[in-house]
Amino acid sequence: MSQTITIKAFGMVAEKIGSAELTLENPGTLLALKNQLATRFPELKEMKFGFALNKKMLTSDSVIPVGAEIALLPPFSGG
Amino acid sequence: MEKERKPKNIFVQGAISPEKIAHSIANHSSKTDIGGHSIFLGQIRADEKPEGKVIAIEYTAYEEMALEKAFEIREDIFSKYPLTCMHIYHSLGKINVGEICLFVFTSSKHRKAAMQACDELVERIKAELPIWGKEILDTEGHVWKVNS
């Protein structure tokens, strides 16, 4: 079974990291993922963005299941 | 028996044409229990930014999540107001100033439900759907749109 997760980035976050999609080893939890992203992309530290796990907004730390899709979502600006 | 509703695509590539809006209104003439429609149209504004003047907005979305969320919002609004019909269309891609990028259309027996539902829908669409607008400037740069 795959231990990787898919990261999808949007808007300003995708622009900053220079990519819309990444595949990573599953770090296990959202907190661990945040730390990993901050190390790999220091420019994200000054940005405000939220996370969605399998298309649902995450409001607190959470276990990341195998094969999960995690989206990095800057503030919405539709309409 | 109540009709089961399924997620609908709300996204339109490019601007929403006035003809599409007119056609959508005309489609309701056979629904004679409707007494009032409410329509909101979002138009691209030529904002003056410190970095330049906005000439277009390029919209992108996390489409799968946006459609799931739009369906949830639809269901909430249908259960809250006695509506006959509800339609939501949002543009993706580059929309020039003066063009329409959002079309929200509610219909009911009486005006108040249609008007209140339309207002609440627009607020929720702007706050809850994962859609982003990149404001293209006449100086060749861009800034990311911020919803107020």
Short mmCIF file of C-alpha atoms in Angstrom, two decimals:
data_model
loop_
_atom_site.label_atom_id
_atom_site.label_comp_id
_atom_site.label_asym_id
_atom_site.label_seq_id
_atom_site.Cartn_x
_atom_site.Cartn_y
_atom_site.Cartn_z
CA MET A 1 0.00 0.00 0.00
CA SER A 2 1.26 3.45 -0.87
CA GLN A 3 2.55 5.54 2.01
CA THR A 4 2.55 8.70 -0.03
CA ILE A 5 0.12 11.58 0.08
CA THR A 6 -0.75 14.13 -2.58
CA ILE A 7 -0.41 17.83 -1.86
CA LYS A 8 -2.42 20.21 -4.00
CA ALA A 9 -1.59 23.89 -3.85
CA PHE A 10 -3.77 26.73 -5.07
CA GLY A 11 -3.66 30.45 -5.75
CA MET A 12 -0.88 32.37 -4.10
CA VAL A 13 0.48 29.25 -2.36
CA ALA A 14 0.94 27.42 -5.69
CA GLU A 15 2.66 30.51 -7.05
CA LYS A 16 5.04 30.69 -4.06
CA ILE A 17 6.09 27.06 -4.11
CA GLY A 18 6.22 26.99 -7.90
CA SER A 19 4.07 23.88 -8.20
CA ALA A 20 0.41 22.91 -8.04
CA GLU A 21 0.91 19.29 -7.04
CA LEU A 22 3.49 17.38 -4.99
CA THR A 23 3.79 13.81 -3.78
CA LEU A 24 5.27 13.33 -0.32
CA GLU A 25 5.92 10.53 2.12
CA ASN A 26 3.06 10.63 4.60
CA PRO A 27 4.40 12.51 7.66
CA GLY A 28 1.53 11.09 9.75
CA THR A 29 -0.12 14.20 11.12
CA LEU A 30 -1.06 17.67 9.93
CA LEU A 31 1.33 19.22 12.43
CA ALA A 32 4.23 17.14 11.08
CA LEU A 33 3.25 18.10 7.54
CA LYS A 34 3.19 21.81 8.47
CA ASN A 35 6.72 21.53 9.87
CA GLN A 36 7.94 19.68 6.81
CA LEU A 37 6.43 22.27 4.46
CA ALA A 38 7.90 25.15 6.48
CA THR A 39 11.37 23.61 6.21
CA ARG A 40 11.09 22.89 2.49
CA PHE A 41 9.37 26.17 1.56
CA PRO A 42 10.47 28.91 4.00
CA GLU A 43 8.52 31.46 1.93
CA LEU A 44 5.27 29.87 3.15
CA LYS A 45 5.94 31.02 6.71
CA GLU A 46 4.71 34.54 6.04
CA MET A 47 1.59 33.35 4.19
CA LYS A 48 -1.86 32.72 5.55
CA PHE A 49 -3.48 29.50 4.33
CA GLY A 50 -5.68 26.67 5.50
CA PHE A 51 -5.70 22.91 4.88
CA ALA A 52 -8.29 20.53 3.51
CA LEU A 53 -8.03 16.77 4.00
CA ASN A 54 -9.82 14.83 1.25
CA LYS A 55 -11.81 17.99 0.38
CA LYS A 56 -12.90 18.84 3.95
CA MET A 57 -11.50 21.84 5.81
CA LEU A 58 -9.29 20.95 8.77
CA THR A 59 -9.60 23.12 11.85
CA SER A 60 -7.20 21.28 14.17
CA ASP A 61 -4.33 18.80 14.05
CA SER A 62 -5.36 15.52 12.51
CA VAL A 63 -3.98 12.12 11.56
CA ILE A 64 -3.34 11.92 7.83
CA PRO A 65 -4.59 8.64 6.35
CA VAL A 66 -2.64 6.71 3.72
CA GLY A 67 -3.21 8.03 0.21
CA ALA A 68 -4.75 11.27 1.47
CA GLU A 69 -5.13 14.39 -0.64
CA ILE A 70 -4.15 17.49 1.30
CA ALA A 71 -4.92 20.88 -0.20
CA LEU A 72 -3.19 24.13 0.75
CA LEU A 73 -5.83 26.82 0.51
CA PRO A 74 -5.10 30.56 0.68
CA PRO A 75 -8.04 32.82 1.66
CA PHE A 76 -10.90 32.33 -0.81
CA SER A 77 -11.64 35.16 -3.23
CA GLY A 78 -14.38 33.95 -5.55
CA GLY A 79 -17.25 36.07 -6.80
CA MET B 1 -42.20 12.72 -3.17
CA GLU B 2 -39.33 15.10 -2.86
CA LYS B 3 -36.90 15.03 -5.75
CA GLU B 4 -33.39 13.89 -4.85
CA ARG B 5 -30.87 16.58 -5.68
CA LYS B 6 -27.37 15.81 -6.92
CA PRO B 7 -24.25 18.02 -7.16
CA LYS B 8 -24.35 20.18 -10.26
CA ASN B 9 -21.48 21.79 -12.05
CA ILE B 10 -21.45 25.50 -11.24
CA PHE B 11 -18.36 26.37 -13.30
CA VAL B 12 -18.38 28.09 -16.66
CA GLN B 13 -15.20 28.59 -18.73
CA GLY B 14 -14.85 32.30 -19.43
CA ALA B 15 -17.35 35.10 -18.88
CA ILE B 16 -21.08 34.52 -18.37
CA SER B 17 -22.84 36.03 -21.38
CA PRO B 18 -25.90 38.26 -21.07
CA GLU B 19 -27.55 35.85 -23.56
CA LYS B 20 -27.08 32.95 -21.13
CA ILE B 21 -28.70 35.01 -18.37
CA ALA B 22 -31.63 35.99 -20.62
CA HIS B 23 -32.06 32.39 -21.71
CA SER B 24 -32.03 31.22 -18.09
CA ILE B 25 -34.79 33.72 -17.21
CA ALA B 26 -36.85 32.61 -20.23
CA ASN B 27 -36.55 28.96 -19.13
CA HIS B 28 -38.72 29.75 -16.10
CA SER B 29 -41.79 30.98 -18.00
CA SER B 30 -43.38 27.53 -17.81
CA LYS B 31 -43.01 27.41 -13.99
CA THR B 32 -46.16 29.36 -13.25
CA ASP B 33 -46.07 28.89 -9.47
CA ILE B 34 -43.14 31.33 -9.37
CA GLY B 35 -44.05 34.89 -8.35
CA GLY B 36 -40.60 36.42 -7.91
CA HIS B 37 -37.02 35.98 -9.07
CA SER B 38 -33.91 37.44 -7.51
CA ILE B 39 -30.70 37.70 -9.50
CA PHE B 40 -27.21 38.70 -8.46
CA LEU B 41 -24.59 39.39 -11.13
CA GLY B 42 -20.96 39.88 -10.20
CA GLN B 43 -19.02 42.03 -12.66
CA ILE B 44 -15.25 42.54 -12.94
CA ARG B 45 -14.38 46.03 -11.69
CA ALA B 46 -11.45 48.08 -12.99
CA ASP B 47 -9.96 48.62 -9.53
CA GLU B 48 -7.06 51.00 -9.14
CA LYS B 49 -4.34 49.30 -7.10
CA PRO B 50 -1.06 50.85 -5.98
CA GLU B 51 0.61 48.36 -8.38
CA GLY B 52 -1.61 49.23 -11.38
CA LYS B 53 -5.13 49.13 -12.78
CA VAL B 54 -7.08 45.86 -12.93
CA ILE B 55 -7.83 44.81 -16.52
CA ALA B 56 -9.05 41.25 -15.86
CA ILE B 57 -9.37 38.58 -13.18
CA GLU B 58 -8.19 35.04 -13.74
CA TYR B 59 -10.17 32.56 -11.63
CA THR B 60 -8.99 29.15 -10.51
CA ALA B 61 -10.68 26.74 -8.12
CA TYR B 62 -10.27 23.49 -6.24
CA GLU B 63 -13.13 22.29 -8.37
CA GLU B 64 -14.03 18.98 -6.72
CA MET B 65 -14.15 20.54 -3.25
CA ALA B 66 -16.00 23.62 -4.53
CA LEU B 67 -18.71 21.47 -6.10
CA GLU B 68 -19.16 19.43 -2.92
CA LYS B 69 -19.37 22.62 -0.85
CA ALA B 70 -21.72 24.32 -3.32
CA PHE B 71 -24.03 21.32 -3.06
CA GLU B 72 -23.99 21.55 0.75
CA ILE B 73 -24.80 25.28 0.58
CA ARG B 74 -27.61 24.61 -1.94
CA GLU B 75 -29.16 22.02 0.37
CA ASP B 76 -28.92 24.39 3.36
CA ILE B 77 -30.58 27.24 1.47
CA PHE B 78 -33.30 24.99 0.02
CA SER B 79 -34.15 23.77 3.52
CA LYS B 80 -34.17 27.30 4.94
CA TYR B 81 -36.27 29.11 2.31
CA PRO B 82 -39.35 28.02 0.31
CA LEU B 83 -37.68 28.21 -3.10
CA THR B 84 -38.87 26.86 -6.43
CA CYS B 85 -35.49 27.14 -8.17
CA MET B 86 -31.85 27.98 -7.50
CA HIS B 87 -29.02 28.36 -9.99
CA ILE B 88 -25.36 29.21 -9.40
CA TYR B 89 -22.77 29.88 -12.13
CA HIS B 90 -19.19 30.99 -11.49
CA SER B 91 -16.57 31.71 -14.14
CA LEU B 92 -13.15 30.11 -14.40
CA GLY B 93 -10.29 31.46 -16.49
CA LYS B 94 -9.64 35.04 -17.52
CA ILE B 95 -12.59 37.45 -17.33
CA ASN B 96 -12.11 41.02 -18.54
CA VAL B 97 -13.35 44.12 -16.72
CA GLY B 98 -17.01 44.79 -17.43
CA GLU B 99 -17.79 41.10 -17.93
CA ILE B 100 -19.95 38.92 -15.67
CA CYS B 101 -18.19 36.30 -13.51
CA LEU B 102 -20.95 35.25 -11.07
CA PHE B 103 -24.65 34.61 -11.70
CA VAL B 104 -26.88 33.61 -8.80
CA PHE B 105 -30.58 33.12 -9.52
CA THR B 106 -33.31 32.21 -7.02
CA SER B 107 -37.05 31.92 -7.58
CA SER B 108 -39.98 31.50 -5.23
CA LYS B 109 -43.70 32.12 -4.90
CA HIS B 110 -43.11 35.41 -3.11
CA ARG B 111 -40.27 37.90 -3.41
CA LYS B 112 -38.85 37.89 0.13
CA ALA B 113 -37.69 34.26 0.12
CA ALA B 114 -36.04 34.70 -3.30
CA MET B 115 -34.28 37.93 -2.25
CA GLN B 116 -33.05 36.69 1.13
CA ALA B 117 -31.92 33.34 -0.27
CA CYS B 118 -30.04 35.07 -3.11
CA ASP B 119 -28.27 37.39 -0.67
CA GLU B 120 -27.28 34.54 1.65
CA LEU B 121 -26.08 32.42 -1.29
CA VAL B 122 -23.79 35.17 -2.59
CA GLU B 123 -22.28 35.68 0.87
CA ARG B 124 -21.68 31.96 1.34
CA ILE B 125 -20.26 31.50 -2.18
CA LYS B 126 -17.70 34.24 -1.53
CA ALA B 127 -16.78 32.98 1.94
CA GLU B 128 -16.87 29.20 1.57
CA LEU B 129 -16.04 28.11 -1.98
CA PRO B 130 -12.35 27.41 -2.69
CA ILE B 131 -12.04 29.80 -5.63
CA TRP B 132 -9.24 32.34 -6.17
CA GLY B 133 -9.07 35.46 -8.29
CA LYS B 134 -5.78 36.71 -9.69
CA GLU B 135 -6.15 40.36 -10.63
CA ILE B 136 -4.27 41.06 -13.85
CA LEU B 137 -2.92 44.61 -13.98
CA ASP B 138 -2.21 46.95 -16.88
CA THR B 139 1.39 47.08 -15.67
CA GLU B 140 1.76 43.39 -16.63
CA GLY B 141 2.00 42.35 -12.99
CA HIS B 142 -0.74 40.84 -10.87
CA VAL B 143 -2.09 40.86 -7.32
CA TRP B 144 -4.25 38.25 -5.58
CA LYS B 145 -7.83 39.36 -5.02
CA VAL B 146 -8.94 39.75 -1.39
CA ASN B 147 -12.65 39.44 -0.59
CA SER B 148 -13.98 42.12 1.74
#
